[in-house]
mmCIF file of C-alpha atoms in Angstrom:
data_model
loop_
_atom_site.group_PDB
_atom_site.id
_atom_site.type_symbol
_atom_site.label_atom_id
_atom_site.label_comp_id
_atom_site.label_asym_id
_atom_site.label_seq_id
_atom_site.Cartn_x
_atom_site.Cartn_y
_atom_site.Cartn_z
ATOM 1 C CA MET A 1 5.338 -5.877 -40.094
ATOM 2 C CA GLN A 2 2.874 -6.343 -37.306
ATOM 3 C CA LYS A 3 4.252 -5.558 -33.690
ATOM 4 C CA LEU A 4 4.486 -8.768 -31.201
ATOM 5 C CA VAL A 5 5.314 -7.752 -27.632
ATOM 6 C CA VAL A 6 6.604 -10.294 -25.416
ATOM 7 C CA LEU A 7 7.082 -9.963 -21.517
ATOM 8 C CA THR A 8 8.911 -12.616 -20.024
ATOM 9 C CA GLY A 9 9.690 -13.625 -16.571
ATOM 10 C CA ALA A 10 11.566 -16.197 -14.416
ATOM 11 C CA GLY A 11 9.886 -19.070 -15.352
ATOM 12 C CA ILE A 12 11.886 -18.945 -19.120
ATOM 13 C CA SER A 13 14.848 -18.835 -17.509
ATOM 14 C CA ALA A 14 14.184 -21.734 -14.786
ATOM 15 C CA GLU A 15 14.159 -24.084 -17.818
ATOM 16 C CA SER A 16 18.073 -23.231 -18.233
ATOM 17 C CA GLY A 17 18.905 -24.136 -14.485
ATOM 18 C CA LEU A 18 18.396 -20.172 -13.274
ATOM 19 C CA LYS A 19 16.428 -20.571 -10.387
ATOM 20 C CA THR A 20 13.447 -18.600 -9.814
ATOM 21 C CA PHE A 21 14.037 -15.053 -7.983
ATOM 22 C CA ARG A 22 12.023 -16.265 -5.110
ATOM 23 C CA ASP A 23 11.398 -19.871 -3.685
ATOM 24 C CA SER A 24 8.534 -20.842 -1.664
ATOM 25 C CA ASP A 25 10.472 -20.390 1.677
ATOM 26 C CA GLY A 26 10.790 -16.636 0.492
ATOM 27 C CA LEU A 27 14.410 -16.948 0.043
ATOM 28 C CA TRP A 28 16.627 -16.373 -3.080
ATOM 29 C CA GLU A 29 19.667 -18.974 -3.084
ATOM 30 C CA GLY A 30 19.222 -19.390 0.530
ATOM 31 C CA TYR A 31 19.572 -15.420 1.323
ATOM 32 C CA ASN A 32 16.390 -13.126 2.502
ATOM 33 C CA ILE A 33 15.531 -10.562 -0.134
ATOM 34 C CA GLU A 34 16.596 -7.742 2.574
ATOM 35 C CA ASP A 35 19.973 -8.830 2.920
ATOM 36 C CA VAL A 36 21.049 -8.815 -0.547
ATOM 37 C CA ALA A 37 18.319 -6.921 -2.850
ATOM 38 C CA THR A 38 18.266 -3.565 -1.524
ATOM 39 C CA PRO A 39 20.193 -0.320 -0.932
ATOM 40 C CA GLU A 40 19.932 -0.780 2.756
ATOM 41 C CA ALA A 41 21.674 -3.650 2.376
ATOM 42 C CA TRP A 42 24.312 -2.481 0.180
ATOM 43 C CA ARG A 43 24.816 0.219 2.924
ATOM 44 C CA LYS A 44 25.285 -2.375 5.447
ATOM 45 C CA ASN A 45 27.522 -4.754 3.963
ATOM 46 C CA PRO A 46 28.473 -4.314 0.244
ATOM 47 C CA GLU A 47 30.734 -6.960 0.427
ATOM 48 C CA LEU A 48 28.256 -9.619 1.115
ATOM 49 C CA VAL A 49 25.592 -8.139 -1.826
ATOM 50 C CA GLN A 50 28.615 -8.048 -4.231
ATOM 51 C CA GLN A 51 29.432 -11.977 -3.330
ATOM 52 C CA PHE A 52 26.061 -12.550 -3.740
ATOM 53 C CA TYR A 53 25.699 -10.902 -7.215
ATOM 54 C CA ASN A 54 28.989 -12.180 -8.573
ATOM 55 C CA GLU A 55 27.641 -15.663 -7.640
ATOM 56 C CA ARG A 56 24.604 -15.170 -9.765
ATOM 57 C CA ARG A 57 26.463 -14.024 -12.453
ATOM 58 C CA LYS A 58 28.739 -16.940 -12.850
ATOM 59 C CA ASN A 59 25.704 -18.857 -13.100
ATOM 60 C CA VAL A 60 23.998 -16.763 -15.628
ATOM 61 C CA LEU A 61 27.481 -17.284 -17.700
ATOM 62 C CA ASP A 62 27.421 -21.151 -16.934
ATOM 63 C CA ALA A 63 23.343 -21.400 -18.860
ATOM 64 C CA GLN A 64 22.664 -21.768 -22.292
ATOM 65 C CA PRO A 65 19.296 -20.308 -23.704
ATOM 66 C CA ASN A 66 16.724 -22.969 -24.157
ATOM 67 C CA ALA A 67 14.316 -23.643 -26.681
ATOM 68 C CA ALA A 68 11.600 -20.636 -25.497
ATOM 69 C CA HIS A 69 14.381 -18.354 -25.942
ATOM 70 C CA PHE A 70 15.145 -19.461 -29.334
ATOM 71 C CA ALA A 71 11.627 -19.743 -30.859
ATOM 72 C CA LEU A 72 11.090 -16.023 -29.388
ATOM 73 C CA ALA A 73 14.238 -14.695 -31.337
ATOM 74 C CA ALA A 74 12.919 -16.995 -34.124
ATOM 75 C CA LEU A 75 9.722 -14.938 -34.358
ATOM 76 C CA GLU A 76 11.630 -11.816 -35.611
ATOM 77 C CA LYS A 77 11.634 -13.436 -39.070
ATOM 78 C CA ASP A 78 7.792 -12.781 -39.319
ATOM 79 C CA PHE A 79 7.152 -10.133 -36.671
ATOM 80 C CA ASP A 80 8.458 -6.867 -35.079
ATOM 81 C CA VAL A 81 9.408 -8.045 -31.847
ATOM 82 C CA THR A 82 10.225 -6.761 -28.895
ATOM 83 C CA VAL A 83 11.025 -8.747 -25.939
ATOM 84 C CA ILE A 84 10.470 -6.603 -22.194
ATOM 85 C CA THR A 85 12.110 -8.909 -19.423
ATOM 86 C CA GLN A 86 11.916 -8.991 -15.949
ATOM 87 C CA ASN A 87 14.901 -11.146 -15.922
ATOM 88 C CA ILE A 88 18.303 -10.093 -15.306
ATOM 89 C CA ASP A 89 20.388 -12.660 -17.097
ATOM 90 C CA ASP A 90 21.082 -12.260 -20.999
ATOM 91 C CA LEU A 91 19.729 -15.415 -22.201
ATOM 92 C CA HIS A 92 17.434 -13.638 -24.805
ATOM 93 C CA GLU A 93 20.209 -11.824 -26.198
ATOM 94 C CA ARG A 94 22.554 -14.656 -26.915
ATOM 95 C CA ALA A 95 19.434 -16.814 -28.293
ATOM 96 C CA GLY A 96 19.338 -14.090 -30.927
ATOM 97 C CA SER A 97 16.863 -11.721 -30.022
ATOM 98 C CA THR A 98 18.151 -8.224 -31.262
ATOM 99 C CA ASN A 99 15.296 -5.799 -29.266
ATOM 100 C CA VAL A 100 15.193 -6.541 -25.483
ATOM 101 C CA VAL A 101 14.365 -4.045 -22.804
ATOM 102 C CA HIS A 102 15.478 -5.543 -19.483
ATOM 103 C CA LEU A 103 13.169 -4.028 -16.706
ATOM 104 C CA HIS A 104 15.160 -4.667 -13.566
ATOM 105 C CA GLY A 105 18.895 -4.170 -15.103
ATOM 106 C CA VAL A 106 21.387 -7.030 -16.784
ATOM 107 C CA ILE A 107 23.617 -8.798 -14.467
ATOM 108 C CA THR A 108 26.419 -9.068 -17.065
ATOM 109 C CA ARG A 109 26.981 -5.079 -16.677
ATOM 110 C CA SER A 110 28.013 -3.181 -13.821
ATOM 111 C CA GLN A 111 27.086 0.265 -12.571
ATOM 112 C CA SER A 112 28.194 3.361 -10.611
ATOM 113 C CA SER A 113 26.994 3.225 -7.199
ATOM 114 C CA LYS A 114 26.702 7.033 -7.686
ATOM 115 C CA ASN A 115 24.854 7.323 -10.833
ATOM 116 C CA PRO A 116 22.894 4.312 -11.957
ATOM 117 C CA ASN A 117 23.253 5.863 -15.600
ATOM 118 C CA LEU A 118 26.871 5.052 -15.534
ATOM 119 C CA THR A 119 27.010 1.227 -16.770
ATOM 120 C CA TYR A 120 29.788 -0.778 -17.999
ATOM 121 C CA PRO A 121 30.202 -4.434 -19.459
ATOM 122 C CA ILE A 122 31.931 -6.723 -17.292
ATOM 123 C CA GLN A 123 34.790 -9.188 -18.108
ATOM 124 C CA GLY A 124 34.532 -12.518 -16.350
ATOM 125 C CA TRP A 125 31.847 -13.247 -13.623
ATOM 126 C CA GLU A 126 33.512 -10.818 -10.837
ATOM 127 C CA ILE A 127 33.321 -7.197 -9.815
ATOM 128 C CA LYS A 128 35.649 -6.811 -7.293
ATOM 129 C CA MET A 129 35.385 -4.582 -4.119
ATOM 130 C CA GLY A 130 37.779 -1.373 -5.101
ATOM 131 C CA GLU A 131 37.036 -1.365 -8.524
ATOM 132 C CA VAL A 132 35.300 1.946 -9.354
ATOM 133 C CA CYS A 133 33.742 3.813 -11.684
ATOM 134 C CA GLU A 134 34.593 7.158 -13.653
ATOM 135 C CA LEU A 135 33.274 9.177 -10.500
ATOM 136 C CA GLY A 136 35.361 7.184 -7.928
ATOM 137 C CA SER A 137 32.247 5.170 -6.611
ATOM 138 C CA GLN A 138 32.497 1.375 -5.931
ATOM 139 C CA LEU A 139 31.210 -0.659 -9.190
ATOM 140 C CA ARG A 140 28.132 -2.829 -8.098
ATOM 141 C CA ALA A 141 25.605 -5.056 -10.281
ATOM 142 C CA HIS A 142 23.533 -3.296 -12.911
ATOM 143 C CA VAL A 143 20.431 -4.539 -10.819
ATOM 144 C CA VAL A 144 17.598 -2.675 -10.083
ATOM 145 C CA TRP A 145 16.988 -3.361 -6.040
ATOM 146 C CA PHE A 146 13.786 -3.358 -3.953
ATOM 147 C CA GLY A 147 13.191 0.431 -3.401
ATOM 148 C CA GLU A 148 14.726 1.494 -6.534
ATOM 149 C CA ALA A 149 12.654 2.865 -9.293
ATOM 150 C CA VAL A 150 12.403 0.873 -12.514
ATOM 151 C CA PRO A 151 13.904 3.373 -14.948
ATOM 152 C CA MET A 152 12.430 1.730 -18.317
ATOM 153 C CA ILE A 153 8.922 0.922 -16.911
ATOM 154 C CA GLU A 154 7.562 3.940 -18.833
ATOM 155 C CA LYS A 155 9.058 2.814 -21.943
ATOM 156 C CA ALA A 156 7.844 -0.744 -21.880
ATOM 157 C CA ALA A 157 4.242 0.624 -20.972
ATOM 158 C CA MET A 158 4.468 2.609 -24.282
ATOM 159 C CA ILE A 159 5.753 -0.543 -26.077
ATOM 160 C CA CYS A 160 2.766 -2.599 -24.842
ATOM 161 C CA THR A 161 0.394 0.165 -26.226
ATOM 162 C CA GLU A 162 1.637 -0.531 -29.994
ATOM 163 C CA ALA A 163 1.253 -4.177 -29.751
ATOM 164 C CA ASP A 164 -0.387 -6.018 -32.359
ATOM 165 C CA PHE A 165 -0.165 -9.325 -30.402
ATOM 166 C CA PHE A 166 0.988 -9.917 -26.516
ATOM 167 C CA MET A 167 2.742 -12.560 -25.232
ATOM 168 C CA LEU A 168 3.181 -13.457 -21.568
ATOM 169 C CA VAL A 169 5.481 -16.028 -20.623
ATOM 170 C CA GLY A 170 6.808 -17.547 -17.401
ATOM 171 C CA THR A 171 5.510 -14.907 -14.886
ATOM 172 C CA SER A 172 2.866 -14.876 -12.258
ATOM 173 C CA LEU A 173 2.183 -11.242 -12.717
ATOM 174 C CA ALA A 174 3.078 -10.378 -9.062
ATOM 175 C CA VAL A 175 5.677 -8.359 -9.299
ATOM 176 C CA TYR A 176 4.766 -4.436 -9.931
ATOM 177 C CA PRO A 177 4.982 -2.502 -11.569
ATOM 178 C CA ALA A 178 6.137 -5.152 -14.453
ATOM 179 C CA ALA A 179 2.387 -6.967 -13.431
ATOM 180 C CA GLY A 180 0.705 -3.655 -14.451
ATOM 181 C CA LEU A 181 2.030 -3.717 -18.114
ATOM 182 C CA LEU A 182 -0.698 -5.956 -19.239
ATOM 183 C CA ASP A 183 -3.378 -2.885 -18.477
ATOM 184 C CA TYR A 184 -1.215 -0.975 -21.479
ATOM 185 C CA VAL A 185 -2.041 -4.085 -23.935
ATOM 186 C CA PRO A 186 -5.222 -2.689 -26.444
ATOM 187 C CA ASP A 187 -8.373 -4.464 -25.346
ATOM 188 C CA GLU A 188 -8.501 -6.103 -29.251
ATOM 189 C CA THR A 189 -4.790 -7.206 -28.927
ATOM 190 C CA PRO A 190 -4.745 -11.069 -28.829
ATOM 191 C CA LYS A 191 -3.049 -12.035 -25.293
ATOM 192 C CA TYR A 192 -0.956 -15.272 -25.039
ATOM 193 C CA ILE A 193 -0.059 -16.520 -21.888
ATOM 194 C CA VAL A 194 2.016 -19.287 -21.215
ATOM 195 C CA ASP A 195 3.068 -21.038 -17.769
ATOM 196 C CA PRO A 196 2.373 -24.084 -16.352
ATOM 197 C CA LYS A 197 -0.238 -22.505 -13.371
ATOM 198 C CA ILE A 198 -2.005 -19.623 -15.295
ATOM 199 C CA PRO A 199 -3.710 -17.312 -12.464
ATOM 200 C CA SER A 200 -7.283 -16.198 -12.974
ATOM 201 C CA ILE A 201 -7.436 -12.926 -14.693
ATOM 202 C CA SER A 202 -11.042 -12.518 -15.497
ATOM 203 C CA SER A 203 -10.724 -8.664 -16.529
ATOM 204 C CA VAL A 204 -8.640 -9.321 -19.640
ATOM 205 C CA LYS A 205 -9.942 -9.362 -22.859
ATOM 206 C CA ASN A 206 -9.192 -11.844 -25.641
ATOM 207 C CA LEU A 207 -7.111 -13.987 -23.319
ATOM 208 C CA ILE A 208 -5.511 -17.247 -24.733
ATOM 209 C CA LYS A 209 -4.055 -19.666 -22.042
ATOM 210 C CA VAL A 210 -1.411 -22.022 -22.816
ATOM 211 C CA GLU A 211 -0.977 -24.200 -19.645
ATOM 212 C CA GLU A 212 2.434 -25.216 -20.712
ATOM 213 C CA LYS A 213 6.186 -24.839 -19.335
ATOM 214 C CA ALA A 214 7.854 -22.371 -21.552
ATOM 215 C CA THR A 215 9.822 -24.740 -23.923
ATOM 216 C CA VAL A 216 6.664 -26.189 -24.921
ATOM 217 C CA GLY A 217 4.105 -23.150 -24.651
ATOM 218 C CA VAL A 218 6.309 -20.731 -26.602
ATOM 219 C CA ALA A 219 6.349 -22.979 -29.586
ATOM 220 C CA LYS A 220 2.730 -23.493 -29.581
ATOM 221 C CA VAL A 221 2.040 -19.779 -29.402
ATOM 222 C CA ALA A 222 4.668 -19.614 -32.520
ATOM 223 C CA GLU A 223 2.569 -21.732 -34.572
ATOM 224 C CA MET A 224 -0.707 -19.725 -33.619
ATOM 225 C CA LEU A 225 0.886 -16.267 -34.459
ATOM 226 C CA LYS A 226 2.236 -17.708 -37.895
ATOM 227 C CA GLY A 227 -1.216 -18.620 -38.691
ATOM 228 C CA LYS A 228 -2.411 -14.933 -38.325
ATOM 229 C CA LEU A 229 -0.019 -13.514 -40.741
ATOM 230 C CA LYS A 230 -0.764 -10.766 -43.002
ATOM 231 C CA PHE A 231 1.288 -10.451 -46.248
#
């Protein structure tokens, strides 16, 4: 099977009712990013940070995958699909995608605040203060904060080098290092970008622009890809 690599961002989850990471005023759900999404914020006010991510987790659990998530999952019938996502929700998995790489963690898991490699599934929506990992440290959301390393970025870059087809959905290419993944895709690989407002990308070869929201655009690209199947 030909390898399809898909990079998704906040735009695909927005249609499921999850707010994009940062609003036009720079706030995330009414909070300054520095107050809830940095290691410094956790050291300063862990209760606030915990409460913030508990609320985000509740929102994720209430949300449902949309047509774009399901369309990507359906492409596994015809392609070897890897979804690389900047999103911390689990909507790709719930739609049926079986090979998902989370660059920024996944909010439905907790992690040790001492060792980020120790992660655990969460029952329900809440991590309580006082819940600890096996090392005795407080559990926090399994989410990569500003100022922390993106542990899956090297794996994601390697996956991109192997793409026969590449699709970019619902990301403004503004968040690094994820935005740099496009540089690893071979020049000859067709690259489909789905977004209502596609930025000017003059340096990228074999770029096909689909200026639509994710639920419409992914379906259009799926039809294009099926026309390129090799049997």
